[in-house]
Coordinates of C-alpha atoms in Angstrom, one line a residue:
M1 CA 306.7 -46.7 159.8
G2 CA 306.0 -47.3 163.3
T3 CA 305.4 -50.3 165.6
M4 CA 302.6 -51.6 164.2
A5 CA 298.9 -51.3 165.9
T6 CA 295.7 -53.8 165.5
I7 CA 292.5 -52.0 165.0
N8 CA 289.1 -54.3 165.4
I9 CA 286.0 -53.2 164.2
R10 CA 282.8 -54.6 163.7
T11 CA 280.4 -53.6 161.0
D12 CA 277.4 -55.6 159.1
L13 CA 278.4 -58.5 156.2
E14 CA 277.0 -56.2 153.7
T15 CA 278.8 -53.2 154.2
K16 CA 281.9 -55.2 154.7
K17 CA 281.5 -57.1 150.7
E18 CA 280.0 -53.7 149.7
A19 CA 283.2 -51.3 151.0
E20 CA 285.8 -54.3 149.7
Q21 CA 284.5 -54.1 146.4
L22 CA 285.0 -50.6 146.2
F23 CA 288.1 -50.4 147.4
E24 CA 289.3 -53.2 145.3
E25 CA 288.4 -51.1 142.0
F26 CA 290.0 -47.8 143.9
G27 CA 293.5 -50.8 144.1
L28 CA 293.6 -50.4 147.9
T29 CA 293.2 -53.2 150.5
M30 CA 290.1 -52.2 153.9
T31 CA 293.6 -52.2 155.5
S32 CA 294.8 -49.1 153.3
A33 CA 291.5 -47.5 152.7
I34 CA 291.2 -47.5 156.5
N35 CA 294.6 -45.8 157.1
V36 CA 294.1 -43.6 154.2
F37 CA 291.6 -42.5 155.9
L38 CA 292.6 -42.4 159.5
K39 CA 295.6 -40.4 157.9
Q40 CA 293.3 -37.9 156.9
V41 CA 291.6 -37.3 159.9
I42 CA 295.3 -35.8 161.8
R43 CA 296.2 -34.4 158.8
E44 CA 292.6 -32.3 159.0
K45 CA 292.4 -32.6 162.6
R46 CA 288.6 -33.5 162.1
I47 CA 286.4 -36.1 160.0
P48 CA 287.1 -35.4 156.2
F49 CA 283.4 -35.6 155.4
E50 CA 280.3 -34.2 156.6
I51 CA 278.4 -36.2 159.1
G52 CA 274.6 -35.1 159.5
Y53 CA 271.8 -36.4 161.0
E54 CA 267.8 -35.6 160.3
N55 CA 265.9 -37.0 162.8
P56 CA 268.1 -37.5 166.0
N57 CA 267.3 -38.9 169.2
E58 CA 265.9 -37.5 172.1
L59 CA 269.3 -37.8 174.0
T60 CA 270.9 -36.0 171.2
A61 CA 268.3 -33.2 170.5
N62 CA 268.2 -31.8 174.5
V63 CA 272.3 -31.6 173.9
L64 CA 271.8 -29.8 170.7
K65 CA 269.3 -27.5 172.4
E66 CA 271.3 -27.0 174.9
A67 CA 274.5 -26.2 173.1
E68 CA 272.4 -23.9 170.6
E69 CA 271.3 -21.5 174.4
G70 CA 275.1 -21.8 175.5
K71 CA 273.9 -24.3 178.5
N72 CA 276.2 -26.9 179.7
L73 CA 279.3 -26.0 177.4
S74 CA 282.6 -26.6 178.4
P75 CA 284.5 -23.6 180.0
V76 CA 287.5 -21.8 177.4
Y77 CA 290.7 -21.3 178.9
E78 CA 293.5 -19.5 178.3
S79 CA 296.4 -21.5 179.6
I80 CA 296.8 -25.4 180.3
E81 CA 297.3 -23.8 183.8
E82 CA 294.0 -21.8 184.5
M83 CA 292.3 -25.3 183.0
I84 CA 294.1 -27.6 185.7
D85 CA 292.8 -24.7 188.2
S86 CA 289.7 -24.8 187.5
L87 CA 289.9 -28.9 188.1
H88 CA 291.8 -28.0 191.6
A89 CA 289.1 -25.8 192.7

């Protein structure tokens, strides 16, 4: 194992208590459960569950609409050199 780092997160007390109770039933601590999550994200290169929304706020709704219309999207580059050249343009 490499050098250890500390991550501080904030959550409401009820969420923390409920999560700790479930993790304990699974035989995990909060730290080990969060490490499992982080390692899974790294392994799969994605959030390992679906994140949905029902009622996006106005900003999110506008961004989603623009993305669907192909507006304000980042260009796709064939190489790092092409990307760097576009940054200097």
